XYZ file of N, CA and C in Angstrom:
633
model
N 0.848 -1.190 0.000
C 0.000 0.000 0.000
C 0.886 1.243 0.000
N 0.530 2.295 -1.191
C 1.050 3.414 -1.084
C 0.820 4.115 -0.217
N 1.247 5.103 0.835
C 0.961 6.108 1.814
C 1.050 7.552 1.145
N 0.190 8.115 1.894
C -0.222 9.801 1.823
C 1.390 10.168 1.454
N 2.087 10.039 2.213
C 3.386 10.803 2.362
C 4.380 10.167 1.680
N 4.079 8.969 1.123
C 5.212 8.465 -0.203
C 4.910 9.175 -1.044
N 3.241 9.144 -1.793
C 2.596 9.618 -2.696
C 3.328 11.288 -2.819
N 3.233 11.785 -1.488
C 3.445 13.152 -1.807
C 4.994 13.709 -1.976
N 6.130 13.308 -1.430
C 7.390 12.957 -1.703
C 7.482 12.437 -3.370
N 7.218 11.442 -4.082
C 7.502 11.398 -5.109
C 6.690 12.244 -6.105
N 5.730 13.181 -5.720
C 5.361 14.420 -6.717
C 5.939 15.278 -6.629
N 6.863 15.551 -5.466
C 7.592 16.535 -5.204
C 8.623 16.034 -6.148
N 9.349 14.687 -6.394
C 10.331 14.512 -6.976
C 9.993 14.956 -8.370
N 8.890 14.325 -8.650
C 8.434 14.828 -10.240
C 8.261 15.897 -10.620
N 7.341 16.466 -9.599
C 7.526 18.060 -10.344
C 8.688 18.859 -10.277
N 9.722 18.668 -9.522
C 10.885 19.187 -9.514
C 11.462 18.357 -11.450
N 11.418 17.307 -11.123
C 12.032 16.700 -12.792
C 11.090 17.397 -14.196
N 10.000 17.606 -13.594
C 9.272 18.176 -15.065
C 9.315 19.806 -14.768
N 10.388 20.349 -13.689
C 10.423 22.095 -14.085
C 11.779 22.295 -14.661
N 12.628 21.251 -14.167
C 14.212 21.536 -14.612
C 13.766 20.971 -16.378
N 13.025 20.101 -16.303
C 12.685 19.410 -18.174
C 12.190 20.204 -18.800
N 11.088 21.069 -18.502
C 10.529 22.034 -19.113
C 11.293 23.531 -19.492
N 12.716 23.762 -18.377
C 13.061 25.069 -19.374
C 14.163 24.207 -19.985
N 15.013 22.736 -20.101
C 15.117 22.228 -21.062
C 14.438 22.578 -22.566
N 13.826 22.092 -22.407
C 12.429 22.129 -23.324
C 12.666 23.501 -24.213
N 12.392 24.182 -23.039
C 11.864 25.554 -24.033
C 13.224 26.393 -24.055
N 14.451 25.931 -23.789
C 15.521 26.444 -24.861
C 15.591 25.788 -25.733
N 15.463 24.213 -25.896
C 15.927 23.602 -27.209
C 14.734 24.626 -28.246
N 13.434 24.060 -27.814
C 12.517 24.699 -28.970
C 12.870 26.474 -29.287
N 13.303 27.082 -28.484
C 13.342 28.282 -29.123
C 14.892 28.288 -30.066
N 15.771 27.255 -29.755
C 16.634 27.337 -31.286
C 15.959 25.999 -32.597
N 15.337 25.609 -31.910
C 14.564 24.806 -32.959
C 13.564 25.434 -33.715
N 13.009 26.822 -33.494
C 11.981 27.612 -34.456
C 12.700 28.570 -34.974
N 13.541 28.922 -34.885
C 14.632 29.752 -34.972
C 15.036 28.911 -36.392
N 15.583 27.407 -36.192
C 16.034 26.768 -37.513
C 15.246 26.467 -38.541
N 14.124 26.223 -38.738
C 13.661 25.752 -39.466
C 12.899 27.457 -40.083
N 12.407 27.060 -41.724
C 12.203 28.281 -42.719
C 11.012 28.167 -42.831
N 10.043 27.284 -42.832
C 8.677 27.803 -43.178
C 7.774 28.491 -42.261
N 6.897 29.396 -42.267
C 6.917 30.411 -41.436
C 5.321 29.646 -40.361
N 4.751 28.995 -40.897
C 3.959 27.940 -40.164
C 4.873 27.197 -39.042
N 5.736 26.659 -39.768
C 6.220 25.801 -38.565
C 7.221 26.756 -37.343
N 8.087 27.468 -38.077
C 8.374 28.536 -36.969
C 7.351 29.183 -36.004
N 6.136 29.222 -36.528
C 4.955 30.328 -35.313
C 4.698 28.734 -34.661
N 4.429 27.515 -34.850
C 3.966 26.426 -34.344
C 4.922 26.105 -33.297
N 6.057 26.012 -33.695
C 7.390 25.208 -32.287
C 7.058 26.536 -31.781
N 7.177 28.029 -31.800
C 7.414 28.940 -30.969
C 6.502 29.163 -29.937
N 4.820 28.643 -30.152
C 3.840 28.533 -29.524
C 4.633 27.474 -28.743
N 4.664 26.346 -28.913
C 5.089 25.204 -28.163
C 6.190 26.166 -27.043
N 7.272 26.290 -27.087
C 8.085 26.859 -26.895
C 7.036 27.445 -25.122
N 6.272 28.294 -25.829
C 5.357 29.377 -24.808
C 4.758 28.405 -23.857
N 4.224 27.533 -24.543
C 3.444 26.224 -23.497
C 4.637 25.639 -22.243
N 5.688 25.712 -23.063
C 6.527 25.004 -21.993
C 7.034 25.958 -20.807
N 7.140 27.220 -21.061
C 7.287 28.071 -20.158
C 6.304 28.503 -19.282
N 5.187 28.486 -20.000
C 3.896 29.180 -18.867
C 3.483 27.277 -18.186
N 3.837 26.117 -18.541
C 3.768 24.698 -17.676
C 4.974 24.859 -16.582
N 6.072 25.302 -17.024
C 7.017 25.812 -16.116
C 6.953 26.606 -14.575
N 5.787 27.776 -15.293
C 5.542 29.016 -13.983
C 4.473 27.720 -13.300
N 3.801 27.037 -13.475
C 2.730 26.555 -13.412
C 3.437 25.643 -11.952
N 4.507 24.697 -12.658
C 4.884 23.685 -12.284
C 5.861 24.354 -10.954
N 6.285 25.254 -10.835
C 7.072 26.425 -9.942
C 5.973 26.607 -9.091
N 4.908 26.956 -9.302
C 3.664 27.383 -8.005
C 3.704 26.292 -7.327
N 3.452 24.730 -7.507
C 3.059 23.844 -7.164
C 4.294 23.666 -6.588
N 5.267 23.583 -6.589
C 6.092 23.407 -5.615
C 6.593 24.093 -4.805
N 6.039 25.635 -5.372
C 6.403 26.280 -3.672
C 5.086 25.945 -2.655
N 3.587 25.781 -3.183
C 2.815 25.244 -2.317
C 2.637 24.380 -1.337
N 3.805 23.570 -2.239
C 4.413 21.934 -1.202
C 5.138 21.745 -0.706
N 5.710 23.738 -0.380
C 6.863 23.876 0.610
C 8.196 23.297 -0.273
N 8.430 22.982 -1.482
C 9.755 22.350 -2.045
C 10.088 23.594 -3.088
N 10.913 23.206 -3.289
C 12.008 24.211 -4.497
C 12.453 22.980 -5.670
N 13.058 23.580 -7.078
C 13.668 23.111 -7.726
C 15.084 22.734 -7.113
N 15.550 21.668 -8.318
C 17.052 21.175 -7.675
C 18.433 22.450 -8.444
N 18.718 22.816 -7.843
C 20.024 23.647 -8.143
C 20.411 22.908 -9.657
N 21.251 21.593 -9.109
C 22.173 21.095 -10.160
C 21.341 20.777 -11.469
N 20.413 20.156 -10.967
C 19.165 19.864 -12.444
C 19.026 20.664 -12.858
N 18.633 21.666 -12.896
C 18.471 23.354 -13.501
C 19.313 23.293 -13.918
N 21.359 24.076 -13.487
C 22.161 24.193 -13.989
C 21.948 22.963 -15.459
N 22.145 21.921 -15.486
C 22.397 20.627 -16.226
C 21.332 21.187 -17.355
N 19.616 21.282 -17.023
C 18.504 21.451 -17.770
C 19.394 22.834 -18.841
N 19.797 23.918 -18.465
C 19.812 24.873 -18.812
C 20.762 24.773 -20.202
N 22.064 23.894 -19.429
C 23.061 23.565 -20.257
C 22.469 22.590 -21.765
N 21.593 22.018 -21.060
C 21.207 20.233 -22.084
C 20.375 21.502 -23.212
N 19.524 21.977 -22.596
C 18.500 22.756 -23.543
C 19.435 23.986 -24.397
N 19.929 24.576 -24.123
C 20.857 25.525 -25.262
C 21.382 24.852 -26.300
N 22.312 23.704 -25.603
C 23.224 22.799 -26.531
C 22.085 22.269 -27.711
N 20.965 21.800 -27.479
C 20.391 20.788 -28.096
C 19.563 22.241 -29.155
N 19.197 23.284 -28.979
C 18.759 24.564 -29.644
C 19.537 24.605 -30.530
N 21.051 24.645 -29.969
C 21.797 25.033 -30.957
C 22.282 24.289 -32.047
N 22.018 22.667 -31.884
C 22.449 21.762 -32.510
C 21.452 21.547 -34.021
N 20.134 21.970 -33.294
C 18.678 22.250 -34.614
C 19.535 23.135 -35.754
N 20.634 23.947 -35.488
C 20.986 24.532 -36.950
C 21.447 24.087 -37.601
N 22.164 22.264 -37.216
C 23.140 21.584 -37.887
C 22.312 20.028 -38.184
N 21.896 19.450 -37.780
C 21.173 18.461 -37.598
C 20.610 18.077 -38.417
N 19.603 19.024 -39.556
C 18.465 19.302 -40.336
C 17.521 18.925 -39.836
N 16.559 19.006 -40.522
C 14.929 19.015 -39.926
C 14.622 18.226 -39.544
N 14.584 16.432 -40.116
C 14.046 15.590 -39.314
C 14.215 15.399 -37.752
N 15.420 15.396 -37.650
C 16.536 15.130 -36.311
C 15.577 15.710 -35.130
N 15.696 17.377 -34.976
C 14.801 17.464 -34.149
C 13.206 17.590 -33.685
N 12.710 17.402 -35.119
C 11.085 16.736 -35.226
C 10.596 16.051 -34.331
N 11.893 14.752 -34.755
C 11.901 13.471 -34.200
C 12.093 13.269 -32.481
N 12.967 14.052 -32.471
C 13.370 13.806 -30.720
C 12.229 14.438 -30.184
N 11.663 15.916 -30.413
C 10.781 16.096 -29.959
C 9.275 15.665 -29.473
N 9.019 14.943 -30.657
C 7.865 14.005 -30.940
C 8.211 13.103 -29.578
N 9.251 12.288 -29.821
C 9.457 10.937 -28.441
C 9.659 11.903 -27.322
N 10.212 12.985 -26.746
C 10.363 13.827 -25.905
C 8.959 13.691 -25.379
N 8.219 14.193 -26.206
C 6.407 14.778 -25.353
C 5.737 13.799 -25.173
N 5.909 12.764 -25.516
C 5.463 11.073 -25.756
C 5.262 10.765 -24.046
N 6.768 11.435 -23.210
C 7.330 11.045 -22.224
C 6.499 12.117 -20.999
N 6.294 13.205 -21.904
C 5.590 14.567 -20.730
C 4.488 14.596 -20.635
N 3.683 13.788 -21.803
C 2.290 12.991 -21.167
C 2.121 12.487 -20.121
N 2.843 11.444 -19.962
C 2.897 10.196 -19.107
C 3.272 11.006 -17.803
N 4.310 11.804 -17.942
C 4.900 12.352 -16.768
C 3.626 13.072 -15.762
N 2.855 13.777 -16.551
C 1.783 15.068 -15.964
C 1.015 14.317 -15.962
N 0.552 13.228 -16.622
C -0.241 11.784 -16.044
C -0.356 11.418 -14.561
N 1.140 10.872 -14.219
C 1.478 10.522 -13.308
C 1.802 11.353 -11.860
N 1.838 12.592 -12.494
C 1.714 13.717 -11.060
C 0.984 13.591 -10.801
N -0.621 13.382 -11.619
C -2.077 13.736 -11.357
C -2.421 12.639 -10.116
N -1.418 11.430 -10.409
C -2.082 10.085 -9.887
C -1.423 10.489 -8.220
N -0.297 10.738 -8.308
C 0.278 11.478 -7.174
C -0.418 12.379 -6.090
N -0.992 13.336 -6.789
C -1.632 14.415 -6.225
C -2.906 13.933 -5.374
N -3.440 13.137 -6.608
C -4.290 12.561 -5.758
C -4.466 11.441 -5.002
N -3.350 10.802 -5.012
C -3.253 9.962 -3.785
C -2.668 10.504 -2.406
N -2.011 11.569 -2.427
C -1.836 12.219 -1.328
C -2.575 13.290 -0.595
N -3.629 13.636 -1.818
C -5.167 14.616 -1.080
C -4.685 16.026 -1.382
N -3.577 16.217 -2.542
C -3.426 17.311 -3.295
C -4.669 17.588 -5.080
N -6.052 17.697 -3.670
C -6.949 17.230 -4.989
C -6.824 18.661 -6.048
N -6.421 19.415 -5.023
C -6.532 21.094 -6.256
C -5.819 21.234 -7.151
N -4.429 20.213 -7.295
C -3.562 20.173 -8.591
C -3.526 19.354 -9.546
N -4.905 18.605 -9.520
C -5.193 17.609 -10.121
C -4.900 18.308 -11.759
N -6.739 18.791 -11.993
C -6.614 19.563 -13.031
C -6.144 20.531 -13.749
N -4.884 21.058 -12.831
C -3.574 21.566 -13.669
C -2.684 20.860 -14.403
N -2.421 19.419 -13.463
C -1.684 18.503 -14.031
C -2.379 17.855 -15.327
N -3.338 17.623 -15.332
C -4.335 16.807 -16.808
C -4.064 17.631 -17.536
N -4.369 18.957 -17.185
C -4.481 19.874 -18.216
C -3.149 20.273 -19.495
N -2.149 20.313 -18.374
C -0.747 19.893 -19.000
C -0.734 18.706 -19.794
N -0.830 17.592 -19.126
C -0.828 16.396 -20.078
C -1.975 16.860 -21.497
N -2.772 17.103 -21.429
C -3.424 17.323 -22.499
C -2.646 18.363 -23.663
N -2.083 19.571 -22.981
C -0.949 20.376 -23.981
C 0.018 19.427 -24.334
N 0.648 18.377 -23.403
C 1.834 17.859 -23.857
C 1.222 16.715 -25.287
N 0.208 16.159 -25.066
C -0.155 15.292 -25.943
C -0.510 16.666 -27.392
N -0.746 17.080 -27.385
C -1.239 18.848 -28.887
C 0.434 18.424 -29.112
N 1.221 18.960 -28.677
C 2.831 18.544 -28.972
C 3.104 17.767 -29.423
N 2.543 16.479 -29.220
C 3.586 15.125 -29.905
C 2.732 14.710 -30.652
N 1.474 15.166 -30.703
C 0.686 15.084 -31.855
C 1.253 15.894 -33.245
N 1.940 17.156 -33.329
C 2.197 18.044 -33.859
C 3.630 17.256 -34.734
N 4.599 17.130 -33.295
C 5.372 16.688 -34.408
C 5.683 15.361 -34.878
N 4.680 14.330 -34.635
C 4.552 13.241 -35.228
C 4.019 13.402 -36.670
N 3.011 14.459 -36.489
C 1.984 14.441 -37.642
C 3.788 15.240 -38.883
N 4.077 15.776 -38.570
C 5.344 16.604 -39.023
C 6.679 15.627 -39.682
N 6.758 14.359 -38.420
C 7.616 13.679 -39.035
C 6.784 12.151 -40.178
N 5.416 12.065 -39.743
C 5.127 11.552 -41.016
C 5.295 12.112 -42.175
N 4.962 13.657 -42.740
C 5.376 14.167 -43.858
C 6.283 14.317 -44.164
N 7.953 13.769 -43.824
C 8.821 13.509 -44.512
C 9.254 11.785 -44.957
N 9.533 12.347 -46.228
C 10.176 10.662 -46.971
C 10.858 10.164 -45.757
N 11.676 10.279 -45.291
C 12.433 9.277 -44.427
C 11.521 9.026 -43.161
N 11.055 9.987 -42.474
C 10.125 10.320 -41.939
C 9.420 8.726 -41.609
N 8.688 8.733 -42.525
C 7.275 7.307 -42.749
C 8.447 6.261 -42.714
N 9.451 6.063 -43.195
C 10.130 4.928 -42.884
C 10.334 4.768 -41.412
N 11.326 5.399 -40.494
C 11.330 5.414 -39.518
C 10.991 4.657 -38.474
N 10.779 3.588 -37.655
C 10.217 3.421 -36.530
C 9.874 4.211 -35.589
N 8.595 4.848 -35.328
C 7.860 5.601 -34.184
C 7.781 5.536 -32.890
N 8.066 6.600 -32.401
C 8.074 5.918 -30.506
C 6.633 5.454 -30.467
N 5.916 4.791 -29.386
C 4.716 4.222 -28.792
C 3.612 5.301 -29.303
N 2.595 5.544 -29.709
C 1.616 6.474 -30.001
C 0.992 6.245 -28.734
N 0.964 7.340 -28.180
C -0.467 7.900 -26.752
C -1.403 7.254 -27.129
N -2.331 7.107 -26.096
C -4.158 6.870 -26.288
C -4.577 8.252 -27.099
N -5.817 8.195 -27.488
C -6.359 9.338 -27.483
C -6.493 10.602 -26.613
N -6.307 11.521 -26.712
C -6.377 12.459 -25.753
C -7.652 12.572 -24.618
N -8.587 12.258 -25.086
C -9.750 12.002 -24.921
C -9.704 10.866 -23.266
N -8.665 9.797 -23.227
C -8.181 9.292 -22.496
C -7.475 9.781 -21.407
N -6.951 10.699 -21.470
C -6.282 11.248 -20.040
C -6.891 11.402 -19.466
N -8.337 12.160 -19.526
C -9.313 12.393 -18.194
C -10.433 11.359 -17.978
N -10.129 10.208 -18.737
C -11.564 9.490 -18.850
C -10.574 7.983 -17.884
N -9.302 7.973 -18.353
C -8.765 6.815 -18.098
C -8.389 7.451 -16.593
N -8.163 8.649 -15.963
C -8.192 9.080 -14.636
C -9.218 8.766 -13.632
N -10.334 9.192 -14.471
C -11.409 9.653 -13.588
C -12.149 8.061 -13.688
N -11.646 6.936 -13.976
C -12.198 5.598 -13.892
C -11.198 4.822 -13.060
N -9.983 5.339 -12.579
C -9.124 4.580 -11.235
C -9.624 5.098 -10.378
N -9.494 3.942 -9.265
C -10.104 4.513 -7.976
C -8.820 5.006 -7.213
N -9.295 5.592 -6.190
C -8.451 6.321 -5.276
C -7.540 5.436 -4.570
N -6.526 5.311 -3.714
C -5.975 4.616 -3.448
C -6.378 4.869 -1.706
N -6.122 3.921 -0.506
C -6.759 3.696 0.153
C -6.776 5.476 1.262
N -5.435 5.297 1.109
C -4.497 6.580 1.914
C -5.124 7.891 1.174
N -5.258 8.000 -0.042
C -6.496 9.320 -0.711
C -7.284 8.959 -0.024
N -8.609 8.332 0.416
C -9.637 8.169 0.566
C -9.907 8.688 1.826
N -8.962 8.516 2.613
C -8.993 8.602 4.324
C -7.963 10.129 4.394
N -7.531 10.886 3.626
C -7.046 12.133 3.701
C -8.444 12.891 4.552
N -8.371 13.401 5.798
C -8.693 14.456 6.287
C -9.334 15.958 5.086
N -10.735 16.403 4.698
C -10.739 17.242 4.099
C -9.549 18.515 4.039
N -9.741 19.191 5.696
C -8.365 20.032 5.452
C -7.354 19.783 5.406
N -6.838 18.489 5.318
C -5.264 18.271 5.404
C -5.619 18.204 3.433
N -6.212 17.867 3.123
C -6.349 17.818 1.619
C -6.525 18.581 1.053
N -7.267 20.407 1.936
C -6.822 21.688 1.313
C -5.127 22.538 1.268
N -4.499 22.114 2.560
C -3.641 22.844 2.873
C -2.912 22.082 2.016
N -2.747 20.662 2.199
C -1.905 20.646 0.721
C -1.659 21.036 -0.489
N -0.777 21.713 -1.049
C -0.809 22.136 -2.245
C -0.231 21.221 -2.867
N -0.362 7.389 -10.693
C 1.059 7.178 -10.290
C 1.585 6.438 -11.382
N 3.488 7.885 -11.075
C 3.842 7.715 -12.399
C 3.521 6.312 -13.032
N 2.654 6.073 -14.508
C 2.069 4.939 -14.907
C 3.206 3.743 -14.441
N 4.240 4.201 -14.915
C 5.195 2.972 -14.903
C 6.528 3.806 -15.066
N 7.699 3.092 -14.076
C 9.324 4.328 -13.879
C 9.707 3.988 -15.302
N 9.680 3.457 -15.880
C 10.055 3.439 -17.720
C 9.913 4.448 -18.090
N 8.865 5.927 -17.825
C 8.900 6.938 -18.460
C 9.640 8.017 -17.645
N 9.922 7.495 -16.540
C 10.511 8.669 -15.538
C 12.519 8.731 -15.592
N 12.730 7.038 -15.924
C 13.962 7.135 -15.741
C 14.202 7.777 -17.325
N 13.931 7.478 -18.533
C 14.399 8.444 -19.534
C 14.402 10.011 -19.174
N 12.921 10.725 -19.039
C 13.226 12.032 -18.828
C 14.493 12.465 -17.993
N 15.043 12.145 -16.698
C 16.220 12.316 -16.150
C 17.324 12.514 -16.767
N 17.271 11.139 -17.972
C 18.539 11.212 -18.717
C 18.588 12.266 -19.562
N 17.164 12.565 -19.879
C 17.518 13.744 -21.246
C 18.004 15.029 -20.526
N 18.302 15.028 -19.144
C 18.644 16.625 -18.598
C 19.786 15.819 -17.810
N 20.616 15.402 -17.919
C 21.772 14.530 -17.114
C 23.352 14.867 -18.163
């Protein structure tokens, strides 16, 4: 049996991993719209780009609520991984970072998935639907550049990371698990004042991509 206070310890771990991932994120994409010439897909990654920063401020509230901070060194590392990989979109050509991106958001589904399951097993019911809500932007993303790397010739050859459920699924496949025993028996106000990951297969990659 999971407990209130495991549950809430490993959202703290996660959301600390999905704020240092997210300004990852949104340096690579802002030299990744930067590289590419058609003026659609430049306004498209640059939107993306915006999503990952305002999931960022998002993902920053929620952990000062829970009394935690980001990790120093992860940041430093995130900051470093995300420039390098921006800057690499000018050399790479187009598929290259399509592609990573696409399997990248594949992973930030699952991730903002799995906070949700967190949150609410520890009686952080108010960050539920921030977290879905994210997962639902992250899935618009890897929808985007999947649909992107099918339209190239090499592209359709390729082997594809795992395709998501339908989007439609994040809140339907939530809201049909039951609570876990330790949610259930959360105290209403201990479940205001507070401010699972599906499977660690998606948690130990994200790490690596900011390592």
């Amino acid at each position: 049996m999971v407990s209130g206070n495991d549950s809430r310890e490993k959202l703290i771990a996660l959301l600390q991993l999905a704020y240092s991932g997210e300004l990852a994120a949104a340096h690579a994409y802002r030299g990744h719209w930067h590289s590419v010439r058609q003026t659609d897909e430049r306004e498209s990654i640059r939107k993306i780009e915006d999503d990952e920063w305002r999931h960022r401020k998002l993902v920053g509230e929620m952990l000062a609520g829970l009394g935690a901070g980001p990790s120093g060194r992860r940041e430093i590392r995130a900051a470093i991984v995300g420039r390098t990989l921006g800057l690499l979109c000018h050399v790479t050509g187009w598929l290259a970072p399509m592609y990573g991106a696409g399997k990248l958001e594949s992973r930030n589904v699952k991730e903002y998935e799995t906070a949700a399951r967190y949150a609410r097993d520890c009686g952080c019911v108010d960050l539920i639907g921030c977290l879905l809500e994210m997962a639902e932007v992250e899935w618009d993303h890897e929808f985007y550049f999947r649909s992107r790397v099918k339209e190239h010739a090499l592209g359709r050859r390729l082997p594809l990371w795992p395709q998501p459920p339908p989007k439609d699924a994040i809140r339907l496949t939530f809201a049909a698990e039951p609570a876990t025993p330790s949610a259930q028996k959360q105290p209403p106000k201990e479940a205001r004042s507070a401010q699972s990951r599906r499977d660690e297969m998606f948690i130990a990659p994200r790490e690596q991509d900011i390592s």
